[in-house]
Short mmCIF file of C-alpha atoms and ligand atoms in Angstrom, two decimals:
data_model
loop_
_atom_site.label_atom_id
_atom_site.label_comp_id
_atom_site.label_asym_id
_atom_site.label_seq_id
_atom_site.Cartn_x
_atom_site.Cartn_y
_atom_site.Cartn_z
CA UNK A 266 3.03 7.95 10.95
CA UNK A 267 0.75 10.05 13.59
CA UNK A 268 1.87 10.48 17.31
CA UNK A 269 5.04 8.78 16.84
CA UNK A 270 3.29 5.28 17.14
CA UNK A 271 4.50 2.70 14.62
CA UNK A 272 0.91 1.10 13.49
CA UNK A 273 2.75 -1.76 11.93
CA UNK A 274 4.53 -2.84 15.16
CA UNK A 275 1.48 -2.43 16.83
CA UNK A 276 -0.16 -4.82 14.47
CA UNK A 277 2.64 -7.48 14.75
CA UNK A 278 2.36 -7.54 18.80
CA UNK A 279 -1.64 -8.17 18.36
CA UNK A 280 -0.96 -10.87 15.76
CA UNK A 281 1.69 -12.56 17.90
CA UNK A 282 -0.70 -12.65 20.85
CA UNK A 283 -3.52 -13.97 18.74
CA UNK A 284 -1.38 -16.77 17.36
CA UNK A 285 -0.11 -17.48 20.77
CA UNK A 286 -3.86 -18.06 21.81
CA UNK A 287 -4.67 -20.21 19.18
CA UNK A 288 -1.63 -22.30 19.88
CA UNK A 289 0.35 -21.53 16.63
CA UNK A 290 3.73 -22.18 15.97
CA UNK A 291 5.90 -19.35 14.45
CA UNK A 292 6.01 -21.47 11.01
CA UNK A 293 2.26 -21.39 11.08
CA UNK A 294 2.15 -17.61 10.51
CA UNK A 295 5.34 -16.06 10.37
CA UNK A 296 4.54 -15.19 6.47
CA UNK A 297 1.59 -12.70 7.94
CA UNK A 298 4.31 -10.68 9.28
CA UNK A 299 5.70 -9.63 5.81
CA UNK A 300 3.67 -8.19 3.22
CA UNK A 301 3.84 -9.94 0.07
CA UNK A 302 4.57 -7.09 -2.04
CA UNK A 303 5.34 -3.34 -1.35
CA UNK A 304 5.07 -0.67 -4.06
CA UNK A 305 6.39 2.85 -3.91
CA UNK A 306 5.92 5.21 -6.65
CA UNK A 307 6.71 9.15 -7.45
CA UNK A 308 3.70 10.87 -8.97
CA UNK A 309 4.53 13.97 -11.04
CA UNK A 310 1.48 16.31 -11.20
CA UNK A 311 1.06 19.45 -12.93
CA UNK A 312 -0.34 21.94 -10.48
CA UNK A 313 -2.77 24.78 -11.73
CA UNK A 314 -0.24 27.41 -11.78
CA UNK A 315 1.88 25.21 -14.11
CA UNK A 316 4.57 23.94 -11.86
CA UNK A 317 5.10 20.17 -11.24
CA UNK A 318 4.95 18.66 -7.85
CA UNK A 319 5.86 15.00 -6.99
CA UNK A 320 3.90 13.23 -4.67
CA UNK A 321 4.89 9.76 -2.97
CA UNK A 322 2.52 7.14 -3.16
CA UNK A 323 2.27 3.32 -2.14
CA UNK A 324 0.55 0.16 -2.57
CA UNK A 325 0.93 -2.47 -0.23
CA UNK A 326 -0.17 -6.13 -0.91
CA UNK A 327 -0.12 -7.67 2.43
CA UNK A 328 -1.71 -11.42 2.06
CA UNK A 329 -3.51 -12.77 -1.14
CA UNK A 330 -3.86 -16.38 0.49
CA UNK A 331 -7.60 -16.28 0.55
CA UNK A 332 -8.31 -14.08 -2.51
CA UNK A 333 -7.28 -10.97 -4.40
CA UNK A 334 -5.66 -7.82 -2.42
CA UNK A 335 -8.60 -5.41 -1.06
CA UNK A 336 -8.54 -2.39 0.36
CA UNK A 337 -8.95 1.43 0.15
CA UNK A 338 -6.67 4.29 -0.93
CA UNK A 339 -5.86 7.14 1.43
CA UNK A 340 -4.98 10.83 0.45
CA UNK A 341 -3.23 12.19 3.88
CA UNK A 342 -0.22 14.23 4.82
CA UNK A 343 0.99 11.99 6.91
CA UNK A 344 0.78 8.68 5.03
CA UNK A 345 4.24 6.59 4.84
CA UNK A 346 5.06 3.06 4.25
CA UNK A 347 4.54 1.65 7.66
CA UNK A 348 1.27 3.23 8.12
CA UNK A 349 0.20 1.73 4.84
CA UNK A 350 1.61 -1.64 5.40
CA UNK A 351 -0.49 -1.71 8.77
CA UNK A 352 -3.56 -0.67 7.26
CA UNK A 353 -3.03 -3.64 4.58
CA UNK A 354 -2.52 -6.30 7.18
CA UNK A 355 -5.46 -5.24 9.02
CA UNK A 356 -7.54 -5.33 5.64
CA UNK A 357 -6.37 -8.88 5.29
CA UNK A 358 -7.76 -9.66 8.79
CA UNK A 359 -11.01 -7.68 8.25
CA UNK A 360 -11.61 -9.68 5.12
CA UNK A 361 -11.31 -13.15 7.10
CA UNK A 362 -13.31 -11.68 9.90
CA UNK A 363 -16.35 -11.52 7.58
CA UNK A 364 -15.29 -14.28 5.60
CA UNK A 365 -15.34 -12.62 2.21
CA UNK A 366 -13.04 -14.16 -0.38
CA UNK A 367 -10.08 -11.40 -0.48
CA UNK A 368 -6.92 -10.81 1.00
CA UNK A 369 -5.88 -7.59 2.04
CA UNK A 370 -4.02 -4.46 0.47
CA UNK A 371 -3.84 -0.63 0.94
CA UNK A 372 -2.85 2.34 -0.84
CA UNK A 373 -1.91 5.86 0.22
CA UNK A 374 -0.48 9.23 -1.34
CA UNK A 375 1.24 11.73 1.04
CA UNK A 376 -0.85 14.51 0.20
CA UNK A 377 -2.90 17.39 2.06
CA UNK A 378 -5.83 16.83 -0.44
CA UNK A 379 -7.67 19.65 1.18
CA UNK A 380 -4.91 21.99 -0.72
CA UNK A 381 -5.62 20.57 -3.94
CA UNK A 382 -7.97 21.78 -6.65
CA UNK A 383 -10.37 19.34 -8.10
CA UNK A 384 -8.47 19.29 -11.36
CA UNK A 385 -5.49 18.78 -9.42
CA UNK A 386 -6.63 15.89 -7.55
CA UNK A 387 -7.95 14.13 -10.84
CA UNK A 388 -4.50 14.47 -12.34
CA UNK A 389 -2.66 13.00 -9.27
CA UNK A 390 -5.43 9.98 -9.12
CA UNK A 391 -5.18 9.37 -12.81
CA UNK A 392 -1.26 9.27 -12.71
CA UNK A 393 -1.31 7.03 -9.67
CA UNK A 394 -3.45 4.72 -11.20
CA UNK A 395 -1.46 4.37 -14.07
CA UNK A 396 1.42 3.62 -12.09
CA UNK A 397 -0.26 0.87 -10.49
CA UNK A 398 -1.49 -0.54 -13.58
CA UNK A 399 1.07 -3.32 -13.37
CA UNK A 400 0.06 -4.66 -10.04
CA UNK A 401 -3.90 -4.21 -9.82
CA UNK A 402 -6.70 -5.46 -11.63
CA UNK A 403 -10.04 -7.34 -10.80
CA UNK A 404 -8.53 -10.48 -10.20
CA UNK A 405 -5.13 -9.18 -8.62
CA UNK A 406 -5.88 -6.17 -6.53
CA UNK A 407 -9.00 -4.05 -6.17
CA UNK A 408 -8.60 -0.44 -4.33
CA UNK A 409 -11.80 1.46 -2.78
CA UNK A 410 -11.90 4.78 -1.13
CA UNK A 411 -10.57 5.49 2.20
CA UNK A 412 -9.71 8.76 4.15
CA UNK A 413 -9.93 11.76 1.84
CA UNK A 414 -10.81 9.64 -1.34
CA UNK A 415 -14.39 9.17 -2.59
CA UNK A 416 -16.70 7.82 -5.36
CA UNK A 417 -15.65 10.54 -7.91
CA UNK A 418 -11.65 9.53 -7.41
CA UNK A 419 -12.64 5.79 -7.79
CA UNK A 420 -14.27 6.95 -11.09
CA UNK A 421 -11.38 8.54 -12.28
CA UNK A 422 -8.89 5.57 -11.18
CA UNK A 423 -11.35 3.10 -13.12
CA UNK A 424 -11.36 5.05 -16.27
CA UNK A 425 -7.56 5.33 -16.40
CA UNK A 426 -7.10 1.79 -15.55
CA UNK A 427 -9.83 0.93 -18.49
CA UNK A 428 -8.20 3.11 -21.06
CA UNK A 429 -4.95 1.38 -20.40
CA UNK A 430 -6.76 -1.97 -20.37
CA UNK A 431 -8.35 -1.36 -23.75
CA UNK A 432 -11.76 -2.22 -22.35
CA UNK A 433 -14.19 -0.91 -19.51
CA UNK A 434 -13.13 -2.71 -16.35
CA UNK A 435 -15.39 -1.62 -13.71
CA UNK A 436 -14.25 -4.39 -11.17
CA UNK A 437 -10.76 -2.90 -10.87
CA UNK A 438 -12.16 -0.74 -8.17
CA UNK A 439 -15.02 -0.38 -5.74
CA UNK A 440 -16.89 2.51 -4.29
CA UNK A 441 -17.47 3.88 -7.86
CA UNK A 442 -20.37 6.34 -8.38
CA UNK A 443 -23.45 4.39 -9.22
CA UNK A 444 -23.88 4.94 -12.86
CA UNK A 445 -20.51 3.64 -13.48
CA UNK A 446 -20.77 0.46 -11.67
CA UNK A 447 -20.90 1.43 -8.21
CA UNK A 448 -23.22 -0.43 -5.67
CA UNK A 449 -26.12 0.89 -3.96
CA UNK A 450 -25.54 1.07 -0.59
CA UNK A 451 -21.88 1.14 -0.72
CA UNK A 452 -21.61 4.91 0.31
CA UNK A 453 -23.16 4.57 3.69
CA UNK A 454 -22.12 1.01 4.04
CA UNK A 455 -19.25 1.54 6.57
CA UNK A 456 -21.18 3.66 8.93
CA UNK A 457 -24.15 1.18 8.62
CA UNK A 458 -21.95 -1.62 9.64
CA UNK A 459 -20.91 0.52 12.77
CA UNK A 460 -24.45 0.99 13.66
CA UNK A 461 -25.14 -2.58 13.37
CA UNK A 462 -22.22 -3.46 15.70
CA UNK A 463 -23.45 -0.93 18.04
CA UNK A 464 -26.88 -2.40 18.26
CA UNK A 465 -25.45 -5.91 18.62
CA UNK A 466 -22.90 -4.97 21.49
CA UNK A 467 -25.56 -2.80 23.25
CA UNK A 468 -28.02 -6.03 23.27
CA UNK A 469 -25.14 -8.21 24.71
CA UNK A 470 -24.52 -5.78 27.65
CA UNK A 471 -28.36 -4.93 28.04
CA UNK A 472 -27.96 -1.14 27.24
CA UNK A 473 -31.01 0.36 25.54
CA UNK A 474 -30.21 2.22 22.34
CA UNK A 475 -32.79 4.74 23.10
CA UNK A 476 -31.39 7.70 24.84
CA UNK A 477 -27.94 6.09 24.94
CA UNK A 478 -25.29 8.93 24.67
CA UNK A 479 -22.73 8.64 21.94
CA UNK A 480 -19.85 10.54 21.08
CA UNK A 481 -18.29 10.19 17.48
CA UNK A 482 -14.97 11.40 16.57
CA UNK A 483 -14.89 11.68 12.80
CA UNK A 484 -17.86 13.45 10.73
CA UNK A 485 -16.66 11.94 7.45
CA UNK A 486 -18.23 9.09 5.28
CA UNK A 487 -17.90 6.61 8.54
CA UNK A 488 -18.31 8.76 11.44
CA UNK A 489 -21.07 11.06 10.21
CA UNK A 490 -22.99 8.16 8.72
CA UNK A 491 -22.85 5.87 11.85
CA UNK A 492 -23.79 9.06 13.89
CA UNK A 493 -26.75 9.80 11.70
CA UNK A 494 -27.83 6.18 11.78
CA UNK A 495 -27.60 5.94 15.41
CA UNK A 496 -29.52 9.22 15.91
CA UNK A 497 -32.63 7.60 13.61
CA UNK A 498 -31.95 4.30 16.05
CA UNK A 499 -33.10 6.61 18.98
CA UNK A 500 -29.37 7.28 20.41
CA UNK A 501 -28.62 10.65 21.42
CA UNK A 502 -25.33 11.93 19.79
CA UNK A 503 -24.06 14.51 22.22
CA UNK A 504 -20.48 15.04 20.62
CA UNK A 505 -18.97 15.12 17.01
CA UNK A 506 -15.69 16.24 15.58
CA UNK A 507 -13.65 16.44 12.63
CA UNK A 508 -10.18 18.04 11.52
CA UNK A 509 -11.41 21.65 12.63
CA UNK A 510 -12.53 20.55 15.90
CA UNK A 511 -15.66 19.20 17.98
CA UNK A 512 -19.32 20.29 18.89
CA UNK A 513 -21.00 19.33 22.00
CA UNK A 514 -24.80 19.47 22.88
CA UNK A 515 -26.46 18.06 25.85
CA UNK A 516 -29.58 17.52 24.39
CA UNK A 517 -28.42 15.78 21.61
CA UNK A 518 -27.13 16.73 17.86
CA UNK A 519 -29.54 17.12 15.11
CA UNK A 520 -27.24 14.55 12.84
CA UNK A 521 -29.46 14.97 9.57
CA UNK A 522 -29.04 18.77 9.72
CA UNK A 523 -25.35 18.54 10.59
CA UNK A 524 -24.70 15.95 7.69
CA UNK A 525 -26.61 17.91 5.16
CA UNK A 526 -24.62 20.94 6.09
CA UNK A 527 -21.33 19.20 5.76
CA UNK A 528 -22.00 17.45 2.65
CA UNK A 529 -23.47 20.45 0.92
CA UNK A 530 -20.03 21.68 -0.31
CA UNK A 531 -16.70 20.21 -0.71
CA UNK A 532 -14.38 21.45 2.31
CA UNK A 533 -17.31 22.34 4.54
CA UNK A 534 -16.17 21.76 8.22
CA UNK A 535 -17.75 21.57 11.73
CA UNK A 536 -16.35 24.89 12.76
CA UNK A 537 -18.57 26.43 9.96
CA UNK A 538 -21.68 24.88 11.47
CA UNK A 539 -23.71 26.28 14.28
CA UNK A 540 -26.87 25.84 16.53
CA UNK A 541 -28.53 26.83 19.60
CA UNK A 542 -27.18 25.09 22.68
CA UNK A 543 -23.85 24.26 21.03
CA UNK A 544 -20.33 24.09 22.92
CA UNK A 545 -17.00 23.77 21.01
CA UNK A 546 -14.82 21.13 22.31
CA UNK A 547 -11.33 19.68 21.28
CA UNK A 548 -10.63 16.46 19.39
CA UNK A 549 -9.13 14.97 22.85
CA UNK A 550 -12.21 16.49 24.90
CA UNK A 551 -14.43 14.28 22.50
CA UNK A 552 -12.98 11.04 23.42
CA UNK A 553 -13.19 11.96 27.15
CA UNK A 554 -17.01 12.96 27.25
CA UNK A 555 -19.50 11.28 29.61
CA UNK A 556 -20.92 9.00 27.12
CA UNK A 557 -22.14 5.41 27.01
CA UNK A 558 -20.74 4.60 23.60
CA UNK A 559 -17.65 6.29 22.14
CA UNK A 560 -17.00 5.81 18.34
CA UNK A 561 -13.67 6.95 17.11
CA UNK A 562 -14.09 7.05 13.17
CA UNK A 563 -11.01 9.17 12.08
CA UNK A 564 -7.44 8.18 12.11
CA UNK A 565 -4.99 5.94 13.99
CA UNK A 566 -3.52 6.20 17.44
CA UNK A 567 -6.18 8.27 19.34
CA UNK A 568 -6.68 6.22 22.19
CA UNK A 569 -3.29 5.74 23.78
CA UNK A 570 -2.41 4.73 27.31
CA UNK A 571 -2.73 8.53 28.38
CA UNK A 572 -5.90 9.19 26.95
CA UNK A 573 -7.70 5.75 27.81
CA UNK A 574 -7.51 6.18 31.53
CA UNK A 575 -9.95 9.30 31.16
CA UNK A 576 -12.25 7.49 28.76
CA UNK A 577 -15.60 7.39 30.65
CA UNK A 578 -17.61 5.30 27.76
CA UNK A 579 -18.81 1.61 28.55
CA UNK A 580 -18.30 0.76 24.87
CA UNK A 581 -15.91 1.89 22.30
CA UNK A 582 -16.95 0.86 18.62
CA UNK A 583 -13.86 1.30 16.25
CA UNK A 584 -15.20 2.93 12.93
CA UNK A 585 -11.71 3.95 12.25
CA UNK A 586 -8.73 1.76 11.30
CA UNK A 587 -6.27 1.21 14.29
CA UNK A 588 -7.79 4.13 16.76
CA UNK A 589 -6.48 2.49 19.93
CA UNK A 590 -2.76 1.81 20.44
CA UNK A 591 -1.87 -1.58 22.11
CA UNK A 592 -1.15 0.61 25.54
CA UNK A 593 -4.62 1.99 25.02
CA UNK A 594 -6.22 -0.98 24.73
CA UNK A 595 -4.53 -2.72 27.83
CA UNK A 596 -5.92 0.33 29.77
CA UNK A 597 -9.54 -0.06 28.24
CA UNK A 598 -9.30 -3.72 29.18
CA UNK A 599 -8.44 -2.98 32.83
CA UNK A 600 -11.15 -0.61 33.24
CA UNK A 601 -13.53 -3.15 31.90
CA UNK A 602 -14.48 -0.95 28.69
CA UNK A 603 -15.82 -3.28 25.93
CA UNK A 604 -14.19 -2.40 22.69
CA UNK A 605 -15.72 -3.81 19.37
CA UNK A 606 -12.45 -3.81 17.19
CA UNK A 607 -11.96 -2.32 13.85
CA UNK A 608 -11.50 -5.13 11.84
CA UNK A 609 -15.03 -6.18 12.62
CA UNK A 610 -16.80 -2.96 13.62
CA UNK A 611 -16.14 -0.92 10.08
CA UNK A 612 -15.94 -4.16 8.02
CA UNK A 613 -19.42 -3.22 6.45
CA UNK A 614 -17.37 -0.94 3.68
CA UNK A 615 -15.33 -3.80 2.27
CA UNK A 616 -18.28 -6.15 2.67
CA UNK A 617 -20.41 -4.09 0.30
CA UNK A 618 -17.39 -3.27 -1.67
CA UNK A 619 -17.38 -7.29 -2.24
CA UNK A 620 -21.03 -7.18 -3.35
CA UNK A 621 -20.13 -4.53 -5.62
CA UNK A 622 -17.37 -6.41 -7.04
CA UNK A 623 -19.54 -9.38 -7.65
CA UNK A 624 -22.03 -7.32 -9.22
CA UNK A 625 -19.56 -5.88 -11.64
CA UNK A 626 -18.16 -9.21 -12.69
CA UNK A 627 -21.70 -10.70 -13.32
CA UNK A 628 -22.75 -7.32 -15.21
CA UNK A 629 -25.85 -7.45 -12.65
CA UNK A 630 -27.32 -5.22 -10.19
CA UNK A 631 -29.14 -5.89 -6.79
CA UNK A 632 -31.55 -3.87 -5.02
CA UNK A 633 -30.54 -1.85 -2.10
CA UNK A 634 -32.65 -4.02 0.15
CA UNK A 635 -31.05 -6.96 -0.78
CA UNK A 636 -27.47 -5.29 -0.24
CA UNK A 637 -28.40 -4.09 3.13
CA UNK A 638 -29.97 -7.42 4.29
CA UNK A 639 -26.93 -9.36 3.10
CA UNK A 640 -24.68 -6.88 4.85
CA UNK A 641 -26.54 -7.23 8.10
CA UNK A 642 -26.49 -11.08 7.96
CA UNK A 643 -22.87 -11.26 7.25
CA UNK A 644 -22.02 -8.79 10.18
CA UNK A 645 -24.38 -10.42 12.68
CA UNK A 646 -22.78 -13.63 12.05
CA UNK A 647 -19.23 -12.45 12.22
CA UNK A 648 -20.07 -10.50 15.41
CA UNK A 649 -21.28 -13.79 16.94
CA UNK A 650 -18.45 -15.92 15.84
CA UNK A 651 -16.13 -13.11 17.49
CA UNK A 652 -18.19 -12.96 20.62
CA UNK A 653 -18.00 -16.48 21.11
CA UNK A 654 -14.54 -17.06 20.44
CA UNK A 655 -13.71 -14.20 22.74
CA UNK A 656 -16.26 -15.56 25.42
CA UNK A 657 -14.55 -19.12 25.31
CA UNK A 658 -10.72 -18.05 25.22
CA UNK A 659 -11.57 -15.64 28.02
CA UNK A 660 -10.34 -12.51 26.11
CA UNK A 661 -11.16 -9.34 24.50
CA UNK A 662 -13.04 -8.92 21.53
CA UNK A 663 -10.15 -7.68 19.61
CA UNK A 664 -8.14 -10.96 20.45
CA UNK A 665 -11.57 -12.69 19.66
CA UNK A 666 -11.73 -10.95 15.89
CA UNK A 667 -7.96 -11.73 15.45
CA UNK A 668 -8.51 -15.56 16.42
CA UNK A 669 -11.02 -15.67 13.89
CA UNK A 670 -9.26 -14.06 11.15
CA UNK A 671 -5.85 -15.56 11.72
CA UNK A 672 -7.48 -18.99 12.17
CA UNK A 673 -9.10 -18.66 8.72
CA UNK A 674 -5.91 -17.27 6.71
CA UNK A 675 -3.67 -19.86 8.43
CA UNK A 676 -5.91 -22.78 7.54
CA UNK A 677 -6.47 -21.57 3.78
CA UNK A 678 -2.54 -21.05 3.75
CA UNK A 679 -1.72 -24.82 4.89
CA UNK A 680 -4.36 -26.14 2.39
CA UNK A 681 -2.55 -24.17 -0.34
CA UNK A 682 1.04 -24.89 0.95
CA UNK A 683 3.83 -22.86 -0.24
CA UNK A 684 4.47 -22.74 -3.88
N1 LIG B 283 -11.10 1.85 3.18
C1 LIG B 283 -12.08 0.91 3.70
C2 LIG B 283 -11.51 0.18 4.90
O1 LIG B 283 -10.58 0.48 5.38
C3 LIG B 283 -12.94 0.38 2.56
C4 LIG B 283 -11.95 -0.86 1.80
C5 LIG B 283 -12.69 -1.56 0.71
O2 LIG B 283 -13.90 -1.25 0.36
O3 LIG B 283 -12.25 -2.33 0.03
O4 LIG B 283 -12.17 -0.84 5.26
#
């Protein structure tokens, strides 16, 4: 758990407030306060030097009311049960906001993935998949990439599940490599969705994207892709950071060059990148730059009540899950900063995961153009529903998003009844 905040408690506070705004009774939504299933596993891995290390792994299935559990797998040294529980709940709300037929789940392994060789990562992933085998499956729970996991890891995961099952089962996991059932467009889907949400909110607030100054915390699959796509939309990405620190350029960073540099080799970091006119900044500095749009796309609990008063951006679009604490959110609201919340802003990834799963179940492939069009339609529809709900209830977009999501889950739950 990062920074001493308990993300699960934070999630419960937001849920309670949304339920109150919807006029719900405790009975209507109390079940959403408890994940339906929490699994903890011990994963023994033979390291390259012959020693055995045991890593702790988790899979939390929060709500299966609207469909199979869906959500990524994270490899990070700070992963713990409370974080995974919060991330699983956020997936339930995220899938409900974009109205795709999934519940929410999440997995994680407490490991610093950067310290493992590729072979060690493979052995870890295969053992973790085998240990989760009894509780996952295309109709049960469908993992995907998250922090420090990628298509290759999903491929190993799928292969292990398929071997145990006795037949190829691509629908057990999404975000796979394209030749083994991955979907076109999935790799950049979360970043593309963030870009679309920046475009929509900028339109509403009459901020021209051309020349708009943007700072992005996180240069991975979400932050890096969003920054690259926004750069192509005419925005000036002036600041970018990763675990090694940040870079700043008054005239805007060359995002195509930076992303090509970072992705050319496993383990490359921003500290190794250089270009004329660059200054080095810290991750904290990045959040408080003088920009129009701030995109936190790294980990939870970055915009706290200590940091929030110093934020200068007018718009925050949450590429990460849970980057703003409840206290930080309050400060931003008082300052009039508009926040497009995580469960909407980063829902592009799981939306294209849904398309991947549908293609797998049908053994059929869609063209990339069709995927991107469908993604855009779904996200813009969700954005407008959230916006209208927030305007009507005179509240923030976060509350609007939670109201849409909780209402959908509670309605489905009432129709199903308790069995
Ligand atoms: N890890 C991503 C998220 O937090 C994607 C999940 C998925 O595709 O299932 O939304």
